[in-house]
PDB file of C-alpha atoms and ligand atoms in Angstrom:
ATOM      1  CA  UNK A 602       8.901   2.420 -22.541  1.00 76.00           C
ATOM      2  CA  UNK A 603      10.894   1.015 -19.650  1.00 91.00           C
ATOM      3  CA  UNK A 604       8.604  -0.043 -16.834  1.00 98.00           C
ATOM      4  CA  UNK A 605       9.361   0.167 -13.123  1.00 98.00           C
ATOM      5  CA  UNK A 606       9.720  -3.325 -11.693  1.00 98.00           C
ATOM      6  CA  UNK A 607       7.681  -3.895  -8.557  1.00 98.00           C
ATOM      7  CA  UNK A 608       7.626  -6.609  -5.930  1.00 98.00           C
ATOM      8  CA  UNK A 609       4.376  -6.953  -3.978  1.00 98.00           C
ATOM      9  CA  UNK A 610       4.257  -8.322  -0.413  1.00 98.00           C
ATOM     10  CA  UNK A 611       0.968  -9.811   0.760  1.00 98.00           C
ATOM     11  CA  UNK A 612      -0.457 -11.823   3.648  1.00 97.00           C
ATOM     12  CA  UNK A 613      -3.982 -12.667   2.534  1.00 97.00           C
ATOM     13  CA  UNK A 614      -6.840 -11.887   0.173  1.00 97.00           C
ATOM     14  CA  UNK A 615      -4.827  -9.807  -2.259  1.00 98.00           C
ATOM     15  CA  UNK A 616      -7.512  -7.521  -3.669  1.00 98.00           C
ATOM     16  CA  UNK A 617      -5.070  -4.602  -3.800  1.00 98.00           C
ATOM     17  CA  UNK A 618      -2.631  -6.915  -5.562  1.00 98.00           C
ATOM     18  CA  UNK A 619      -5.395  -7.652  -8.071  1.00 98.00           C
ATOM     19  CA  UNK A 620      -5.949  -3.929  -8.620  1.00 98.00           C
ATOM     20  CA  UNK A 621      -2.233  -3.544  -9.311  1.00 98.00           C
ATOM     21  CA  UNK A 622      -2.225  -6.562 -11.638  1.00 98.00           C
ATOM     22  CA  UNK A 623      -5.151  -5.038 -13.551  1.00 98.00           C
ATOM     23  CA  UNK A 624      -3.421  -1.650 -13.806  1.00 98.00           C
ATOM     24  CA  UNK A 625      -0.182  -3.232 -15.013  1.00 98.00           C
ATOM     25  CA  UNK A 626      -2.093  -5.055 -17.748  1.00 98.00           C
ATOM     26  CA  UNK A 627      -2.672  -1.742 -19.529  1.00 98.00           C
ATOM     27  CA  UNK A 628       0.034  -1.304 -22.170  1.00 96.00           C
ATOM     28  CA  UNK A 629       0.699   2.320 -21.167  1.00 97.00           C
ATOM     29  CA  UNK A 630       1.038   1.639 -17.412  1.00 98.00           C
ATOM     30  CA  UNK A 631       4.602   2.514 -16.385  1.00 98.00           C
ATOM     31  CA  UNK A 632       5.160  -0.412 -13.987  1.00 98.00           C
ATOM     32  CA  UNK A 633       5.117  -4.204 -14.007  1.00 98.00           C
ATOM     33  CA  UNK A 634       4.932  -6.753 -11.193  1.00 98.00           C
ATOM     34  CA  UNK A 635       7.966  -9.040 -11.222  1.00 98.00           C
ATOM     35  CA  UNK A 636       7.350 -10.913  -7.951  1.00 98.00           C
ATOM     36  CA  UNK A 637       4.690 -11.514  -5.302  1.00 98.00           C
ATOM     37  CA  UNK A 638       5.879 -12.661  -1.875  1.00 98.00           C
ATOM     38  CA  UNK A 639       3.564 -13.923   0.859  1.00 98.00           C
ATOM     39  CA  UNK A 640       4.407 -14.721   4.453  1.00 97.00           C
ATOM     40  CA  UNK A 641       1.459 -17.150   4.428  1.00 97.00           C
ATOM     41  CA  UNK A 642       1.551 -20.195   2.121  1.00 96.00           C
ATOM     42  CA  UNK A 643      -2.252 -20.245   1.751  1.00 97.00           C
ATOM     43  CA  UNK A 644      -2.732 -16.535   0.953  1.00 98.00           C
ATOM     44  CA  UNK A 645      -5.483 -16.167  -1.639  1.00 98.00           C
ATOM     45  CA  UNK A 646      -3.461 -13.436  -3.317  1.00 98.00           C
ATOM     46  CA  UNK A 647      -0.882 -16.029  -4.422  1.00 98.00           C
ATOM     47  CA  UNK A 648      -3.544 -17.543  -6.680  1.00 98.00           C
ATOM     48  CA  UNK A 649      -4.207 -14.167  -8.323  1.00 98.00           C
ATOM     49  CA  UNK A 650      -0.484 -13.811  -8.984  1.00 98.00           C
ATOM     50  CA  UNK A 651      -0.164 -17.316 -10.434  1.00 98.00           C
ATOM     51  CA  UNK A 652      -3.234 -16.787 -12.613  1.00 98.00           C
ATOM     52  CA  UNK A 653      -1.554 -13.690 -14.026  1.00 98.00           C
ATOM     53  CA  UNK A 654       1.676 -15.603 -14.666  1.00 98.00           C
ATOM     54  CA  UNK A 655       3.648 -13.678 -12.044  1.00 98.00           C
ATOM     55  CA  UNK A 656       6.486 -15.330 -10.128  1.00 98.00           C
ATOM     56  CA  UNK A 657       5.606 -16.031  -6.486  1.00 98.00           C
ATOM     57  CA  UNK A 658       7.488 -16.915  -3.320  1.00 98.00           C
ATOM     58  CA  UNK A 659       6.401 -17.828   0.188  1.00 97.00           C
ATOM     59  CA  UNK A 660       8.574 -16.855   3.133  1.00 97.00           C
ATOM     60  CA  UNK A 661       6.851 -18.142   6.273  1.00 94.00           C
ATOM     61  CA  UNK A 662       7.827 -15.910   9.174  1.00 87.00           C
ATOM     62  CA  UNK A 663       7.628 -18.763  11.684  1.00 89.00           C
ATOM     63  CA  UNK A 664      10.877 -20.258  10.417  1.00 84.00           C
ATOM     64  CA  UNK A 665      13.086 -17.308  11.389  1.00 93.00           C
ATOM     65  CA  UNK A 666      14.638 -16.439  14.754  1.00 93.00           C
ATOM     66  CA  UNK A 667      13.945 -12.703  14.440  1.00 94.00           C
ATOM     67  CA  UNK A 668      12.336 -10.054  12.269  1.00 94.00           C
ATOM     68  CA  UNK A 669      15.517  -9.025  10.485  1.00 96.00           C
ATOM     69  CA  UNK A 670      16.475 -12.517   9.335  1.00 97.00           C
ATOM     70  CA  UNK A 671      12.953 -12.939   7.912  1.00 97.00           C
ATOM     71  CA  UNK A 672      13.299  -9.574   6.159  1.00 98.00           C
ATOM     72  CA  UNK A 673      16.723 -10.538   4.785  1.00 98.00           C
ATOM     73  CA  UNK A 674      15.173 -13.585   3.145  1.00 98.00           C
ATOM     74  CA  UNK A 675      12.459 -11.426   1.548  1.00 98.00           C
ATOM     75  CA  UNK A 676      15.140  -8.964   0.450  1.00 98.00           C
ATOM     76  CA  UNK A 677      17.030 -11.813  -1.295  1.00 98.00           C
ATOM     77  CA  UNK A 678      13.936 -12.766  -3.296  1.00 98.00           C
ATOM     78  CA  UNK A 679      13.245  -9.137  -4.209  1.00 98.00           C
ATOM     79  CA  UNK A 680      16.825  -8.469  -5.304  1.00 98.00           C
ATOM     80  CA  UNK A 681      16.982 -11.580  -7.477  1.00 98.00           C
ATOM     81  CA  UNK A 682      13.682 -10.621  -9.132  1.00 98.00           C
ATOM     82  CA  UNK A 683      15.093  -7.241 -10.118  1.00 98.00           C
ATOM     83  CA  UNK A 684      12.384  -5.349  -8.177  1.00 98.00           C
ATOM     84  CA  UNK A 685      12.969  -1.618  -7.871  1.00 98.00           C
ATOM     85  CA  UNK A 686       9.916  -0.742  -5.742  1.00 98.00           C
ATOM     86  CA  UNK A 687       8.247  -2.777  -2.993  1.00 99.00           C
ATOM     87  CA  UNK A 688       4.469  -2.493  -2.555  1.00 99.00           C
ATOM     88  CA  UNK A 689       2.944  -3.722   0.698  1.00 98.00           C
ATOM     89  CA  UNK A 690      -0.585  -4.839  -0.098  1.00 98.00           C
ATOM     90  CA  UNK A 691      -2.217  -6.193   3.030  1.00 97.00           C
ATOM     91  CA  UNK A 692       1.164  -7.380   4.316  1.00 97.00           C
ATOM     92  CA  UNK A 693       0.546  -7.792   8.021  1.00 93.00           C
ATOM     93  CA  UNK A 694       4.147  -7.828   9.295  1.00 94.00           C
ATOM     94  CA  UNK A 695       6.051  -4.820  10.550  1.00 94.00           C
ATOM     95  CA  UNK A 696       9.279  -4.542   8.547  1.00 97.00           C
ATOM     96  CA  UNK A 697      12.599  -4.119  10.364  1.00 97.00           C
ATOM     97  CA  UNK A 698      14.510  -0.835  10.322  1.00 98.00           C
ATOM     98  CA  UNK A 699      17.208  -2.707   8.400  1.00 98.00           C
ATOM     99  CA  UNK A 700      14.784  -3.531   5.560  1.00 98.00           C
ATOM    100  CA  UNK A 701      13.164  -0.093   5.445  1.00 98.00           C
ATOM    101  CA  UNK A 702      16.574   1.588   5.317  1.00 98.00           C
ATOM    102  CA  UNK A 703      17.933  -0.819   2.705  1.00 98.00           C
ATOM    103  CA  UNK A 704      14.941   0.086   0.525  1.00 98.00           C
ATOM    104  CA  UNK A 705      14.823   3.729   1.584  1.00 98.00           C
ATOM    105  CA  UNK A 706      11.984   5.599  -0.192  1.00 98.00           C
ATOM    106  CA  UNK A 707      11.316   2.463  -2.264  1.00 98.00           C
ATOM    107  CA  UNK A 708       8.736   0.766  -0.056  1.00 98.00           C
ATOM    108  CA  UNK A 709       5.097   1.877  -0.155  1.00 98.00           C
ATOM    109  CA  UNK A 710       2.101   0.772   1.887  1.00 98.00           C
ATOM    110  CA  UNK A 711      -1.662   1.142   1.721  1.00 98.00           C
ATOM    111  CA  UNK A 712      -3.607   1.705   4.917  1.00 98.00           C
ATOM    112  CA  UNK A 713      -7.399   1.926   5.318  1.00 98.00           C
ATOM    113  CA  UNK A 714      -7.633   5.323   7.044  1.00 98.00           C
ATOM    114  CA  UNK A 715      -6.720   8.921   6.439  1.00 98.00           C
ATOM    115  CA  UNK A 716      -3.318   8.784   8.106  1.00 98.00           C
ATOM    116  CA  UNK A 717      -2.053   9.940  10.530  1.00 98.00           C
ATOM    117  CA  UNK A 718      -5.449   9.055  12.036  1.00 98.00           C
ATOM    118  CA  UNK A 719      -6.235   5.475  13.028  1.00 98.00           C
ATOM    119  CA  UNK A 720      -2.959   3.625  12.646  1.00 98.00           C
ATOM    120  CA  UNK A 721      -2.774  -0.090  13.328  1.00 96.00           C
ATOM    121  CA  UNK A 722      -4.784  -3.179  12.529  1.00 93.00           C
ATOM    122  CA  UNK A 723      -8.269  -2.011  13.543  1.00 96.00           C
ATOM    123  CA  UNK A 724      -8.474   1.233  11.528  1.00 98.00           C
ATOM    124  CA  UNK A 725     -12.150   0.766  10.600  1.00 98.00           C
ATOM    125  CA  UNK A 726     -13.242   0.081  14.170  1.00 98.00           C
ATOM    126  CA  UNK A 727     -11.276   3.107  15.338  1.00 98.00           C
ATOM    127  CA  UNK A 728     -12.979   5.329  12.742  1.00 98.00           C
ATOM    128  CA  UNK A 729     -16.447   4.115  13.756  1.00 98.00           C
ATOM    129  CA  UNK A 730     -15.675   4.530  17.460  1.00 98.00           C
ATOM    130  CA  UNK A 731     -14.388   8.070  16.874  1.00 98.00           C
ATOM    131  CA  UNK A 732     -17.607   9.007  15.029  1.00 98.00           C
ATOM    132  CA  UNK A 733     -15.804  10.614  12.091  1.00 98.00           C
ATOM    133  CA  UNK A 734     -17.944  11.495   9.057  1.00 98.00           C
ATOM    134  CA  UNK A 735     -15.105  10.846   6.638  1.00 98.00           C
ATOM    135  CA  UNK A 736     -12.455   8.183   6.756  1.00 98.00           C
ATOM    136  CA  UNK A 737     -10.610   6.774   3.770  1.00 98.00           C
ATOM    137  CA  UNK A 738      -7.302   5.338   2.729  1.00 98.00           C
ATOM    138  CA  UNK A 739      -3.688   6.401   2.352  1.00 98.00           C
ATOM    139  CA  UNK A 740      -0.796   5.244   0.205  1.00 98.00           C
ATOM    140  CA  UNK A 741       2.484   6.302   1.778  1.00 98.00           C
ATOM    141  CA  UNK A 742       6.210   5.734   1.688  1.00 98.00           C
ATOM    142  CA  UNK A 743       7.168   3.359   4.501  1.00 98.00           C
ATOM    143  CA  UNK A 744       9.236   4.361   7.504  1.00 98.00           C
ATOM    144  CA  UNK A 745      10.237   2.036  10.355  1.00 96.00           C
ATOM    145  CA  UNK A 746       7.383   3.268  12.595  1.00 96.00           C
ATOM    146  CA  UNK A 747       4.051   1.565  11.876  1.00 95.00           C
ATOM    147  CA  UNK A 748       1.807   3.312   9.304  1.00 97.00           C
ATOM    148  CA  UNK A 749       4.093   6.342   9.091  1.00 97.00           C
ATOM    149  CA  UNK A 750       5.939   8.076   6.267  1.00 98.00           C
ATOM    150  CA  UNK A 751       5.464  10.608   3.464  1.00 98.00           C
ATOM    151  CA  UNK A 752       1.911  10.533   2.075  1.00 98.00           C
ATOM    152  CA  UNK A 753       1.471   9.977  -1.671  1.00 98.00           C
ATOM    153  CA  UNK A 754      -2.261   9.581  -2.300  1.00 98.00           C
ATOM    154  CA  UNK A 755      -5.362   9.721  -0.116  1.00 98.00           C
ATOM    155  CA  UNK A 756      -9.068   9.190  -0.725  1.00 98.00           C
ATOM    156  CA  UNK A 757     -11.804  10.404   1.614  1.00 98.00           C
ATOM    157  CA  UNK A 758     -14.741   8.025   2.040  1.00 98.00           C
ATOM    158  CA  UNK A 759     -17.996   8.757   3.906  1.00 98.00           C
ATOM    159  CA  UNK A 760     -18.799   6.840   7.097  1.00 98.00           C
ATOM    160  CA  UNK A 761     -22.533   6.018   7.154  1.00 97.00           C
ATOM    161  CA  UNK A 762     -24.516   6.037  10.400  1.00 95.00           C
ATOM    162  CA  UNK A 763     -25.212   2.312  10.205  1.00 96.00           C
ATOM    163  CA  UNK A 764     -21.752   1.239   9.165  1.00 98.00           C
ATOM    164  CA  UNK A 765     -20.080  -1.653  10.875  1.00 98.00           C
ATOM    165  CA  UNK A 766     -16.441  -2.553  10.280  1.00 98.00           C
ATOM    166  CA  UNK A 767     -17.306  -4.710   7.269  1.00 98.00           C
ATOM    167  CA  UNK A 768     -19.479  -2.211   5.405  1.00 98.00           C
ATOM    168  CA  UNK A 769     -16.985   0.600   6.007  1.00 98.00           C
ATOM    169  CA  UNK A 770     -14.064  -1.643   4.992  1.00 98.00           C
ATOM    170  CA  UNK A 771     -15.829  -2.559   1.731  1.00 98.00           C
ATOM    171  CA  UNK A 772     -16.466   1.114   0.852  1.00 98.00           C
ATOM    172  CA  UNK A 773     -12.881   2.079   1.643  1.00 98.00           C
ATOM    173  CA  UNK A 774     -11.493  -0.925  -0.236  1.00 98.00           C
ATOM    174  CA  UNK A 775     -13.045   0.349  -3.460  1.00 98.00           C
ATOM    175  CA  UNK A 776     -11.122   3.607  -3.007  1.00 98.00           C
ATOM    176  CA  UNK A 777      -7.933   1.662  -2.187  1.00 98.00           C
ATOM    177  CA  UNK A 778      -8.128  -0.078  -5.547  1.00 98.00           C
ATOM    178  CA  UNK A 779      -8.061   3.297  -7.313  1.00 98.00           C
ATOM    179  CA  UNK A 780      -5.424   4.898  -5.079  1.00 98.00           C
ATOM    180  CA  UNK A 781      -2.738   2.206  -5.178  1.00 98.00           C
ATOM    181  CA  UNK A 782      -2.287   2.119  -8.973  1.00 98.00           C
ATOM    182  CA  UNK A 783      -2.290   5.936  -9.007  1.00 98.00           C
ATOM    183  CA  UNK A 784       0.476   6.103  -6.384  1.00 98.00           C
ATOM    184  CA  UNK A 785       2.551   3.541  -8.298  1.00 98.00           C
ATOM    185  CA  UNK A 786       2.076   5.533 -11.494  1.00 98.00           C
ATOM    186  CA  UNK A 787       3.238   8.765  -9.808  1.00 98.00           C
ATOM    187  CA  UNK A 788       6.379   7.046  -8.522  1.00 98.00           C
ATOM    188  CA  UNK A 789       7.083   5.213 -11.770  1.00 98.00           C
ATOM    189  CA  UNK A 790       6.807   8.453 -13.726  1.00 97.00           C
ATOM    190  CA  UNK A 791       9.240  10.120 -11.296  1.00 96.00           C
ATOM    191  CA  UNK A 792       6.687  12.736 -10.382  1.00 97.00           C
ATOM    192  CA  UNK A 793       7.353  12.606  -6.623  1.00 97.00           C
ATOM    193  CA  UNK A 794      10.199  14.073  -4.588  1.00 97.00           C
ATOM    194  CA  UNK A 795      10.614  13.497  -0.877  1.00 98.00           C
ATOM    195  CA  UNK A 796      11.505  16.824   0.734  1.00 97.00           C
ATOM    196  CA  UNK A 797      11.695  17.179   4.528  1.00 97.00           C
ATOM    197  CA  UNK A 798       9.732  13.961   4.949  1.00 98.00           C
ATOM    198  CA  UNK A 799       6.873  15.146   2.768  1.00 98.00           C
ATOM    199  CA  UNK A 800       6.066  13.855  -0.709  1.00 98.00           C
ATOM    200  CA  UNK A 801       6.081  16.805  -3.092  1.00 97.00           C
ATOM    201  CA  UNK A 802       4.470  16.545  -6.512  1.00 94.00           C
ATOM    202  CA  UNK A 803       2.706  18.708  -9.047  1.00 87.00           C
ATOM    203  CA  UNK A 804      -1.050  18.407  -8.668  1.00 85.00           C
ATOM    204  CA  UNK A 805      -3.557  19.540 -11.282  1.00 85.00           C
ATOM    205  CA  UNK A 806      -4.434  23.229 -11.107  1.00 89.00           C
ATOM    206  CA  UNK A 807      -8.020  24.345 -10.778  1.00 88.00           C
ATOM    207  CA  UNK A 808     -10.748  24.417  -8.243  1.00 89.00           C
ATOM    208  CA  UNK A 809     -10.944  21.281  -6.145  1.00 89.00           C
ATOM    209  CA  UNK A 810     -14.124  21.286  -4.131  1.00 90.00           C
ATOM    210  CA  UNK A 811     -14.160  20.192  -0.502  1.00 90.00           C
ATOM    211  CA  UNK A 812     -15.832  16.868   0.166  1.00 93.00           C
ATOM    212  CA  UNK A 813     -18.536  17.612   2.743  1.00 94.00           C
ATOM    213  CA  UNK A 814     -20.404  14.802   4.447  1.00 94.00           C
ATOM    214  CA  UNK A 815     -23.301  14.676   4.982  1.00 94.00           C
ATOM    215  CA  UNK A 816     -23.991  16.714   1.862  1.00 88.00           C
ATOM    216  CA  UNK A 817     -25.549  20.103   2.430  1.00 79.00           C
ATOM    217  CA  UNK A 818     -28.633  19.252   0.387  1.00 72.00           C
TER     218      UNK A 818
HETATM  219  C1  GAR B1952      -6.565  -3.546   2.914  1.00 54.01           C
HETATM  220  O1  GAR B1952      -7.733  -2.923   3.371  1.00 54.01           O
HETATM  221  C2  GAR B1952      -5.340  -2.773   3.356  1.00 54.01           C
HETATM  222  O2  GAR B1952      -5.541  -1.381   3.372  1.00 54.01           O
HETATM  223  C3  GAR B1952      -5.161  -3.285   4.756  1.00 54.01           C
HETATM  224  O3  GAR B1952      -5.419  -4.660   4.667  1.00 54.01           O
HETATM  225  C4  GAR B1952      -6.351  -4.887   3.604  1.00 54.01           C
HETATM  226  C5  GAR B1952      -5.761  -5.905   2.658  1.00 54.01           C
HETATM  227  O4  GAR B1952      -6.695  -6.297   1.712  1.00 54.01           O
HETATM  228  N1  GAR B1952      -3.831  -3.032   5.244  1.00 54.01           N
HETATM  229  C6  GAR B1952      -3.570  -2.689   6.499  1.00 54.01           C
HETATM  230  O5  GAR B1952      -4.420  -2.602   7.370  1.00 54.01           O
HETATM  231  C7  GAR B1952      -2.105  -2.414   6.779  1.00 54.01           C
HETATM  232  N2  GAR B1952      -1.950  -1.674   7.986  1.00 54.01           N
HETATM  233  P1  GAR B1952      -6.253  -7.061   0.401  1.00 54.01           P
HETATM  234  O6  GAR B1952      -5.413  -8.258   0.853  1.00 54.01           O
HETATM  235  O7  GAR B1952      -7.535  -7.497  -0.220  1.00 54.01           O
HETATM  236  O8  GAR B1952      -5.483  -6.123  -0.460  1.00 54.01           O
END
């Protein structure tokens, strides 16, 4: 089986990276991580990568005159690693149009809300302030606009009355760890086509019940 080579970009904790590392450890998973790049030298996620024997690189954004030259350096690392898909996993830099177009339809991101609701860095606070009963997470193909692009996988997660940002983030994070490997699998198995800026794929037939919160009884 030939496995899709992925490069993962991180900025911090790296729990989604860990979920991807765990998924890739299964012999039948159709992707492998060939490189992890961080824009922060002390990102905890770099340790997870090293522990798993994955090549790492740090490209500190401070050393570059503009966004595109920083992105070109990341691109160089990705190309020399042989990466075919780029996964943003808590990567807190907006990528330039140049980068997104160079890697057109080959960059994916995970965001902790049901996009297109609650874009940006404070998604959990926005969900709590809006009083929604369900929030969640989204894995999507990246476009130059922040948190935009064809949606691959979403999970809906209840918002509890007493939630603060941290408790909601923790509940959503658990769903993220299931959604990201699933999205990578769908792409690696060539089960997704982008048509008119929507991701089209076969989904299992059958009755899929609505998720109602709070439950009716
Ligand atoms: C995750 O919750 C991810 O969805 C979010 O940052 C966290 C990273 O956690 N990303 C964004 O908000 C991007 N807009 P991790 O480093 O443990 O994977």
